[in-house]
Coordinates of C-alpha atoms in Angstrom, one line a residue:
M1 CA -19.6 -10.7 18.8
K2 CA -17.2 -12.6 17.9
I3 CA -14.9 -12.2 14.9
T4 CA -10.7 -14.3 14.5
V5 CA -8.9 -12.5 12.3
V6 CA -6.8 -15.0 10.4
G7 CA -3.1 -13.0 8.8
T8 CA -2.0 -9.9 11.7
G9 CA -0.4 -8.3 8.6
Y10 CA -1.6 -5.1 7.3
V11 CA -4.9 -6.1 6.7
G12 CA -5.6 -8.3 9.3
L13 CA -4.6 -6.0 12.2
V14 CA -5.7 -2.2 11.1
S15 CA -9.2 -4.5 10.8
G16 CA -9.2 -6.7 14.0
A17 CA -8.8 -3.3 15.9
C18 CA -10.5 -1.1 14.6
L19 CA -13.6 -3.9 15.5
A20 CA -12.4 -4.8 18.1
E21 CA -12.4 -0.7 19.0
V22 CA -16.6 -0.4 18.6
G23 CA -17.0 -2.9 21.4
N24 CA -16.4 -6.4 19.0
D25 CA -14.1 -9.7 21.0
V26 CA -10.9 -10.4 18.4
L27 CA -8.9 -12.8 18.1
C28 CA -6.6 -12.3 15.6
L29 CA -4.9 -15.5 14.2
D30 CA -1.2 -15.8 13.0
V31 CA 1.1 -19.0 12.0
N32 CA 4.5 -16.6 12.9
P33 CA 5.3 -17.1 16.3
E34 CA 7.1 -13.9 16.8
K35 CA 4.8 -11.3 15.0
I36 CA 2.4 -12.3 18.4
R37 CA 5.6 -12.2 20.9
I38 CA 5.4 -9.1 19.6
L39 CA 0.9 -7.7 19.2
K40 CA 1.2 -9.7 23.2
E41 CA 3.8 -7.7 23.9
G42 CA 2.1 -4.2 22.4
G43 CA 4.4 -4.3 20.3
I44 CA 3.5 -3.4 16.3
P45 CA 5.6 -4.8 13.7
I46 CA 4.8 -2.5 10.9
H47 CA 4.7 1.5 10.5
E48 CA 0.6 2.9 10.8
P49 CA -0.2 6.7 12.2
G50 CA -2.2 5.6 15.8
L51 CA -2.8 2.3 15.3
D52 CA -0.5 1.0 18.4
Q53 CA -3.5 3.5 20.5
V54 CA -5.2 1.6 18.9
V55 CA -4.1 -1.8 19.8
A56 CA -3.0 -0.9 22.6
R57 CA -6.0 0.3 24.4
N58 CA -8.1 -3.1 23.0
I59 CA -5.9 -4.8 24.2
A60 CA -6.3 -2.9 28.0
A61 CA -10.2 -3.4 27.8
G62 CA -10.0 -7.2 27.0
R63 CA -11.6 -7.2 23.6
L64 CA -8.6 -7.6 21.4
H65 CA -6.5 -11.5 21.8
F66 CA -3.7 -13.3 19.4
T67 CA -3.1 -16.5 19.3
T68 CA -0.9 -18.8 17.2
D69 CA -3.9 -22.0 18.0
I70 CA -5.3 -22.5 14.5
E71 CA -8.4 -24.2 16.0
E72 CA -8.9 -22.1 18.9
A73 CA -9.6 -19.3 16.0
V74 CA -11.4 -21.1 14.1
R75 CA -13.8 -22.1 17.0
F76 CA -13.4 -18.8 18.5
G77 CA -15.9 -16.6 16.1
T78 CA -19.0 -17.3 14.4
V79 CA -17.1 -14.2 12.0
Q80 CA -13.8 -15.5 9.9
F81 CA -11.6 -13.0 8.5
I82 CA -9.4 -14.1 5.9
A83 CA -6.4 -12.0 5.5
V84 CA -4.3 -13.5 4.6
G85 CA -1.6 -12.2 1.8
T86 CA -2.0 -13.3 -2.0
P87 CA 2.4 -12.2 -3.9
P88 CA 2.5 -11.6 -7.2
D89 CA 3.2 -15.5 -9.0
E90 CA 5.5 -15.8 -11.4
D91 CA 3.0 -14.7 -13.8
G92 CA 2.0 -11.6 -12.1
S93 CA -1.3 -13.9 -10.1
A94 CA -2.7 -14.5 -7.1
D95 CA -0.6 -16.7 -5.1
L96 CA -4.3 -18.2 -3.5
Q97 CA -1.8 -20.5 -1.3
Y98 CA -2.1 -19.4 2.4
V99 CA -6.4 -18.1 1.0
L100 CA -7.1 -21.6 0.6
A101 CA -4.8 -23.1 3.5
A102 CA -6.7 -20.2 5.4
A103 CA -10.8 -22.1 5.1
R104 CA -9.1 -26.1 4.1
N105 CA -8.4 -24.9 7.7
I106 CA -11.9 -23.7 9.3
G107 CA -13.7 -26.5 7.2
R108 CA -11.1 -28.9 8.5
L109 CA -12.2 -27.5 12.7
M110 CA -15.3 -25.7 12.2
T111 CA -19.1 -27.4 14.1
D112 CA -21.0 -24.8 14.0
Y113 CA -22.3 -22.1 11.7
K114 CA -19.1 -19.8 9.7
V115 CA -19.5 -16.7 8.2
V116 CA -16.3 -17.0 5.8
I117 CA -15.3 -12.8 4.9
D118 CA -12.4 -12.5 1.3
K119 CA -10.7 -9.5 2.8
S120 CA -7.7 -10.0 0.9
T121 CA -7.9 -8.5 -2.1
V122 CA -7.8 -11.4 -4.4
P123 CA -9.1 -12.2 -7.7
V124 CA -12.3 -12.8 -9.2
G125 CA -14.0 -17.0 -8.4
T126 CA -11.7 -17.0 -5.6
A127 CA -15.2 -17.5 -2.8
D128 CA -16.2 -20.2 -5.6
K129 CA -12.5 -21.8 -4.2
V130 CA -12.9 -20.9 -0.7
R131 CA -16.3 -22.0 -0.8
A132 CA -15.0 -25.2 -2.6
A133 CA -12.0 -25.7 -0.1
I134 CA -14.3 -26.2 2.9
A135 CA -16.7 -28.6 1.3
D136 CA -14.2 -30.2 0.9
E137 CA -12.6 -30.4 4.6
L138 CA -16.1 -30.8 5.5
A139 CA -17.5 -33.9 2.8
R140 CA -13.5 -35.6 4.7
R141 CA -14.9 -35.1 8.0
G142 CA -18.4 -36.8 6.7
V143 CA -20.4 -34.0 8.3
E144 CA -22.5 -31.0 7.1
V145 CA -22.1 -28.1 8.9
P146 CA -24.3 -24.6 7.0
Y147 CA -21.5 -21.3 6.1
S148 CA -21.6 -18.5 4.0
V149 CA -18.8 -16.7 1.5
V150 CA -19.4 -13.4 1.5
S151 CA -16.1 -10.5 -0.4
N152 CA -15.3 -7.4 1.3
P153 CA -12.3 -6.5 0.0
E154 CA -10.7 -4.0 1.6
F155 CA -10.4 -0.1 0.4
L156 CA -7.6 1.1 3.1
K157 CA -4.8 3.8 2.2
E158 CA -1.7 2.9 4.0
G159 CA -1.2 6.1 5.6
A160 CA -4.5 6.3 7.1
A161 CA -5.3 2.7 7.6
V162 CA -7.0 4.0 10.8
E163 CA -9.7 6.2 9.3
D164 CA -10.4 4.4 6.1
F165 CA -11.7 1.6 8.6
M166 CA -13.5 4.1 11.3
R167 CA -14.7 6.3 8.9
P168 CA -15.2 4.7 5.3
D169 CA -17.2 5.9 2.0
R170 CA -18.7 2.4 1.2
I171 CA -18.0 -0.6 2.2
V172 CA -18.6 -3.7 -0.4
V173 CA -20.2 -7.1 0.3
G174 CA -20.4 -9.5 -2.0
A175 CA -23.7 -12.1 -0.9
D176 CA -25.4 -14.5 -2.1
D177 CA -27.7 -15.5 1.0
E178 CA -29.7 -13.0 3.5
Q179 CA -28.0 -14.4 7.0
A180 CA -25.2 -13.3 5.7
I181 CA -25.9 -9.9 4.3
N182 CA -28.2 -9.2 7.9
L183 CA -25.0 -10.1 9.8
M184 CA -22.7 -7.7 7.1
R185 CA -25.3 -5.4 8.0
A186 CA -25.1 -5.4 12.1
L187 CA -21.1 -6.3 12.1
Y188 CA -20.0 -2.9 10.1
A189 CA -23.1 -0.7 11.7
P190 CA -20.8 0.7 14.1
F191 CA -18.7 2.4 10.8
Q192 CA -22.1 4.3 9.0
R193 CA -24.6 5.8 12.3
N194 CA -24.6 8.7 9.9
H195 CA -25.6 7.0 6.6
E196 CA -25.8 3.8 5.2
K197 CA -22.7 3.6 2.8
L198 CA -23.4 -1.1 2.5
V199 CA -22.8 -1.6 -1.2
I200 CA -24.5 -5.1 -1.7
M201 CA -24.0 -7.1 -4.8
D202 CA -22.9 -10.5 -5.9
V203 CA -19.3 -12.1 -4.6
R204 CA -17.9 -12.2 -8.2
S205 CA -18.7 -8.3 -8.6
A206 CA -16.9 -7.6 -5.7
E207 CA -13.9 -9.2 -6.3
L208 CA -13.3 -7.8 -9.3
T209 CA -14.3 -3.9 -7.9
K210 CA -11.3 -4.2 -5.8
Y211 CA -8.8 -4.1 -8.1
A212 CA -10.8 -1.9 -10.3
A213 CA -10.3 0.9 -8.3
N214 CA -6.8 0.0 -8.0
A215 CA -6.3 -0.3 -11.7
M216 CA -8.4 3.3 -11.9
L217 CA -6.1 5.3 -9.5
A218 CA -3.4 3.5 -11.0
T219 CA -4.2 4.6 -14.6
R220 CA -4.4 7.8 -13.4
I221 CA -1.1 8.1 -11.9
S222 CA 0.9 6.8 -15.3
F223 CA -1.8 9.3 -16.9
M224 CA -0.6 12.0 -15.6
N225 CA 3.2 11.4 -15.1
E226 CA 2.6 10.7 -18.7
L227 CA 1.7 14.0 -19.0
A228 CA 4.7 15.0 -16.8
V229 CA 7.6 13.6 -19.1
L230 CA 6.0 15.0 -22.8
A231 CA 4.9 18.9 -21.0
E232 CA 8.8 19.3 -20.3
K233 CA 8.8 18.7 -23.6
L234 CA 6.5 21.0 -24.9
G235 CA 7.8 23.6 -21.9
A236 CA 4.2 23.5 -20.2
D237 CA 4.1 23.1 -16.0
I238 CA 2.5 20.0 -15.0
E239 CA 1.2 22.1 -11.6
Q240 CA -0.7 24.2 -13.8
V241 CA -2.1 22.2 -16.1
R242 CA -3.1 19.8 -12.7
Q243 CA -5.1 23.3 -12.0
G244 CA -6.7 22.6 -14.9
I245 CA -8.1 20.0 -15.2
G246 CA -8.4 18.6 -11.5
S247 CA -10.8 22.2 -11.3
D248 CA -14.1 19.9 -13.3
P249 CA -15.9 18.4 -11.5
R250 CA -15.6 15.5 -13.5
I251 CA -11.9 14.3 -13.2
G252 CA -11.3 15.6 -9.4
W253 CA -8.5 16.2 -7.7
H254 CA -7.1 12.9 -6.6
F255 CA -4.2 11.1 -8.0
L256 CA -3.4 14.2 -10.1
Y257 CA -0.2 14.8 -9.1
A258 CA 3.0 14.0 -11.3
G259 CA 6.0 11.8 -9.6
C260 CA 9.3 9.0 -10.6
G261 CA 6.4 6.3 -9.8
Y262 CA 4.0 4.3 -8.2
G263 CA 4.8 1.1 -5.7
G264 CA 3.6 -0.4 -2.7
S265 CA 1.9 -3.2 -2.2
C266 CA -1.3 -2.9 -3.7
F267 CA -1.4 -0.8 -7.4
P268 CA 1.9 -3.1 -8.9
K269 CA -0.1 -5.0 -7.4
D270 CA -3.0 -6.1 -7.9
V271 CA -2.6 -4.6 -11.9
Q272 CA -0.4 -7.7 -12.5
A273 CA -3.5 -9.8 -11.7
L274 CA -6.2 -7.7 -13.1
I275 CA -4.2 -8.4 -16.8
R276 CA -4.0 -12.0 -15.7
T277 CA -7.0 -12.6 -14.8
A278 CA -7.9 -10.9 -18.0
A279 CA -5.8 -13.2 -19.9
D280 CA -6.8 -16.1 -18.8
A281 CA -10.4 -15.3 -19.1
G282 CA -9.6 -15.1 -23.4
Q283 CA -9.1 -11.1 -23.4
G284 CA -6.6 -8.2 -23.5
L285 CA -6.0 -5.3 -21.1
K286 CA -4.6 -3.4 -22.8
V287 CA -4.8 -0.1 -21.6
L288 CA -4.0 -1.1 -17.9
Q289 CA -0.4 -2.9 -19.3
A290 CA 0.5 0.6 -20.5
V291 CA -0.4 1.8 -17.0
E292 CA 2.4 0.1 -15.8
D293 CA 5.0 0.4 -18.7
A294 CA 4.4 3.9 -18.2
N295 CA 5.0 3.6 -14.2
D296 CA 8.5 1.0 -15.2
A297 CA 10.0 3.7 -17.2
Q298 CA 8.3 6.8 -14.3
K299 CA 10.8 5.4 -12.3
M300 CA 14.2 6.1 -13.9
V301 CA 12.7 9.4 -14.6
L302 CA 15.2 11.3 -11.9
V303 CA 18.3 8.9 -12.6
E304 CA 18.1 10.4 -16.6
K305 CA 18.0 13.9 -15.3
V306 CA 20.9 12.6 -13.0
V307 CA 22.8 11.4 -15.8
A308 CA 22.0 14.3 -17.6
R309 CA 22.7 16.1 -15.6
F310 CA 26.0 14.7 -14.7
G311 CA 27.7 12.2 -17.2
E312 CA 26.2 8.5 -17.6
D313 CA 29.6 8.1 -15.5
L314 CA 28.4 8.8 -12.0
T315 CA 32.0 7.3 -10.5
G316 CA 32.6 9.2 -7.4
R317 CA 30.0 11.2 -7.0
R318 CA 27.5 10.6 -3.7
F319 CA 24.3 12.1 -4.1
A320 CA 21.5 12.6 -0.3
M321 CA 18.1 11.1 -1.3
W322 CA 14.8 13.0 0.6
G323 CA 12.6 9.6 0.7
L324 CA 12.6 5.8 1.2
A325 CA 9.3 4.7 1.7
F326 CA 6.9 4.5 -1.4
K327 CA 4.4 7.0 0.4
P328 CA 4.6 9.4 3.1
N329 CA 3.7 7.5 6.5
T330 CA 4.8 4.5 6.2
D331 CA 7.4 2.0 6.3
D332 CA 6.4 0.5 3.3
M333 CA 9.3 -0.1 1.1
R334 CA 7.5 -2.8 -1.9
E335 CA 8.4 -1.5 -5.3
A336 CA 8.5 1.7 -4.2
P337 CA 10.5 3.6 -6.8
S338 CA 14.0 4.3 -4.3
R339 CA 14.3 0.6 -4.9
V340 CA 14.7 1.5 -8.5
I341 CA 16.5 4.7 -8.2
A342 CA 19.1 3.6 -6.1
A343 CA 20.1 0.6 -8.0
E344 CA 20.1 2.1 -10.9
L345 CA 22.7 5.0 -8.8
F346 CA 24.8 2.1 -8.2
R347 CA 25.0 0.3 -10.6
R348 CA 26.6 3.9 -12.8
G349 CA 29.4 3.4 -9.8
A350 CA 27.8 6.5 -7.3
T351 CA 27.0 6.5 -3.9
I352 CA 24.0 7.7 -1.7
T353 CA 23.6 8.5 1.9
A354 CA 19.6 8.5 2.3
Y355 CA 16.9 9.7 5.4
D356 CA 13.9 8.7 5.3
P357 CA 11.7 9.8 9.2
V358 CA 10.3 5.3 9.0
A359 CA 11.3 3.8 7.0
M360 CA 15.6 2.5 7.0
P361 CA 15.8 0.5 8.9
E362 CA 13.3 -1.6 6.7
T363 CA 16.1 -0.3 3.1
R364 CA 18.8 -1.6 5.6
R365 CA 16.9 -5.4 5.2
I366 CA 16.2 -4.4 1.6
F367 CA 19.6 -3.3 1.0
P368 CA 22.3 -5.9 4.0
D369 CA 25.9 -5.2 3.8
E370 CA 25.1 -2.8 1.0
P371 CA 28.1 -0.3 0.8
R372 CA 27.8 2.2 -1.3
L373 CA 24.6 3.1 0.6
S374 CA 24.2 5.0 4.4
Y375 CA 22.4 6.4 6.0
A376 CA 21.4 9.6 7.9
D377 CA 20.2 11.2 11.2
R378 CA 17.9 13.8 10.1
P379 CA 17.9 15.5 6.0
M380 CA 20.3 18.2 5.8
A381 CA 22.8 16.1 7.4
A382 CA 22.3 13.8 4.1
L383 CA 23.7 17.2 2.4
K384 CA 26.9 16.0 3.2
D385 CA 29.9 15.5 0.9
A386 CA 26.6 15.3 -1.8
D387 CA 26.5 16.4 -5.6
A388 CA 22.5 16.5 -5.3
L389 CA 19.5 15.7 -3.6
L390 CA 17.0 13.2 -4.8
I391 CA 14.0 14.3 -3.2
V392 CA 11.5 10.5 -3.7
T393 CA 9.3 10.6 -1.6
E394 CA 7.0 13.4 -0.4
W395 CA 7.4 13.9 3.3
K396 CA 5.7 16.9 5.5
E397 CA 9.1 17.3 6.5
F398 CA 9.8 18.6 3.3
R399 CA 8.0 20.6 2.5
S400 CA 9.0 24.1 4.0
P401 CA 13.6 23.7 3.8
D402 CA 15.8 26.2 4.1
F403 CA 16.8 27.3 0.0
N404 CA 20.5 28.4 1.0
A405 CA 21.1 26.0 3.7
I406 CA 20.5 22.0 1.5
K407 CA 22.9 25.7 -1.0
A408 CA 25.2 25.6 1.1
A409 CA 25.8 22.3 2.2
L410 CA 25.5 20.5 -1.1
R411 CA 29.2 19.7 -3.1
S412 CA 27.1 21.3 -6.8
P413 CA 23.6 23.6 -5.8
V414 CA 21.4 20.7 -7.8
V415 CA 17.7 19.5 -6.3
F416 CA 16.0 16.8 -8.1
D417 CA 12.3 17.1 -7.0
G418 CA 10.3 13.7 -7.5
R419 CA 7.6 15.2 -6.1
N420 CA 6.9 18.4 -7.1
M421 CA 6.8 19.4 -3.3
Y422 CA 8.6 23.2 -3.9
D423 CA 7.6 26.0 -6.3
P424 CA 10.7 26.3 -8.7
A425 CA 11.4 29.3 -8.3
L426 CA 11.5 28.8 -4.8
P427 CA 15.1 27.3 -5.1
R428 CA 15.9 28.8 -7.9
E429 CA 16.2 32.2 -6.0
A430 CA 18.4 30.2 -3.3
G431 CA 20.6 29.9 -6.7
L432 CA 20.0 25.9 -7.1
E433 CA 19.2 24.4 -9.9
Y434 CA 15.7 23.0 -9.8
A435 CA 14.6 20.4 -12.1
G436 CA 11.0 18.3 -10.9
I437 CA 9.2 16.6 -12.7
G438 CA 6.9 18.4 -15.7
R439 CA 7.4 21.6 -14.7
K440 CA 9.5 24.5 -16.1

């Protein structure tokens, strides 16, 4: 099948590469010539485990191509995925200008039947706007060309996106006509050989499903974070509570870890967009607003612990920070708790030496020429002359450190664990002051 993917960001590049992996002929379009140059030369503009091998393998096989030529891209695929960014507007709503620009380009240049698939995370009603944009361009040309518009939201986890695409737990398809549904079944047949994974629904329900899924996961995180704060006040241990409630099959184990807040490109943006969608429909989402408020507060919890230990004025204090990305296995710094924590420590006069396996280049871009921020080439090197260690991202290489070496390296034997990576007894046995999130 010939497939065009508009956008070579996180969703577009993973989708295009994985569709090529199962034998499709895929052309990825991006208007950024530098990004296309990097991809054609074998580079990957994002960090995603395993993606570089999939891209390289399919370029070599002649199944994956890249272009900046819009006309070529529209002409190429019967299937046209729209996978462009939908950044939040000032009011929190999703900005659809890139989605609708892609739709207008398709309508302006198409000459035969197309299935236009919204892969980007978009508000309910976007498919109607895409359909109208294409119809408007066709009307301007004075031609009638058949097309279908489908909602096919992605459910990829950063750090495991290739695996998620190749072995999905469900494939949500919102479509109104049988021809488009049949094409989607054929498109995704290679990904569901074991059992049926397609969930067919109407377009608006598919659009809402994506937001509802991310909002539910964000709700679980914020609930556990608020419960962790309460556990500390009550003398309880949130890790023991997690095990107690996670063993209930009605609740399950996923997304029950307390920490220093969620971030990334999805949860914050999608929670805000859903709140805005509800407001536009005349309904308030009180629970979801509380989820966002709780997350904003949680990003300050580590700083509050630092202040409680070292005082309001942190001038002259240096802190080591392990982890910068919003989660492991990615270099994504969007809405990362580390950004909020660093900014507040800087405001209070502190300096930071940071280490992250992959996110330091992106951090340098976000904090250019920041004299109070330096970087280490390995975790232990970040501890030199530091008053305390802050753990902000739960990378695997932080899981089993030498606590005696940490104590010896720090000026003050203090560890603030924002991801509850350790049994508190272990660092304490080494003589470290240890403060987790919601731990005894």
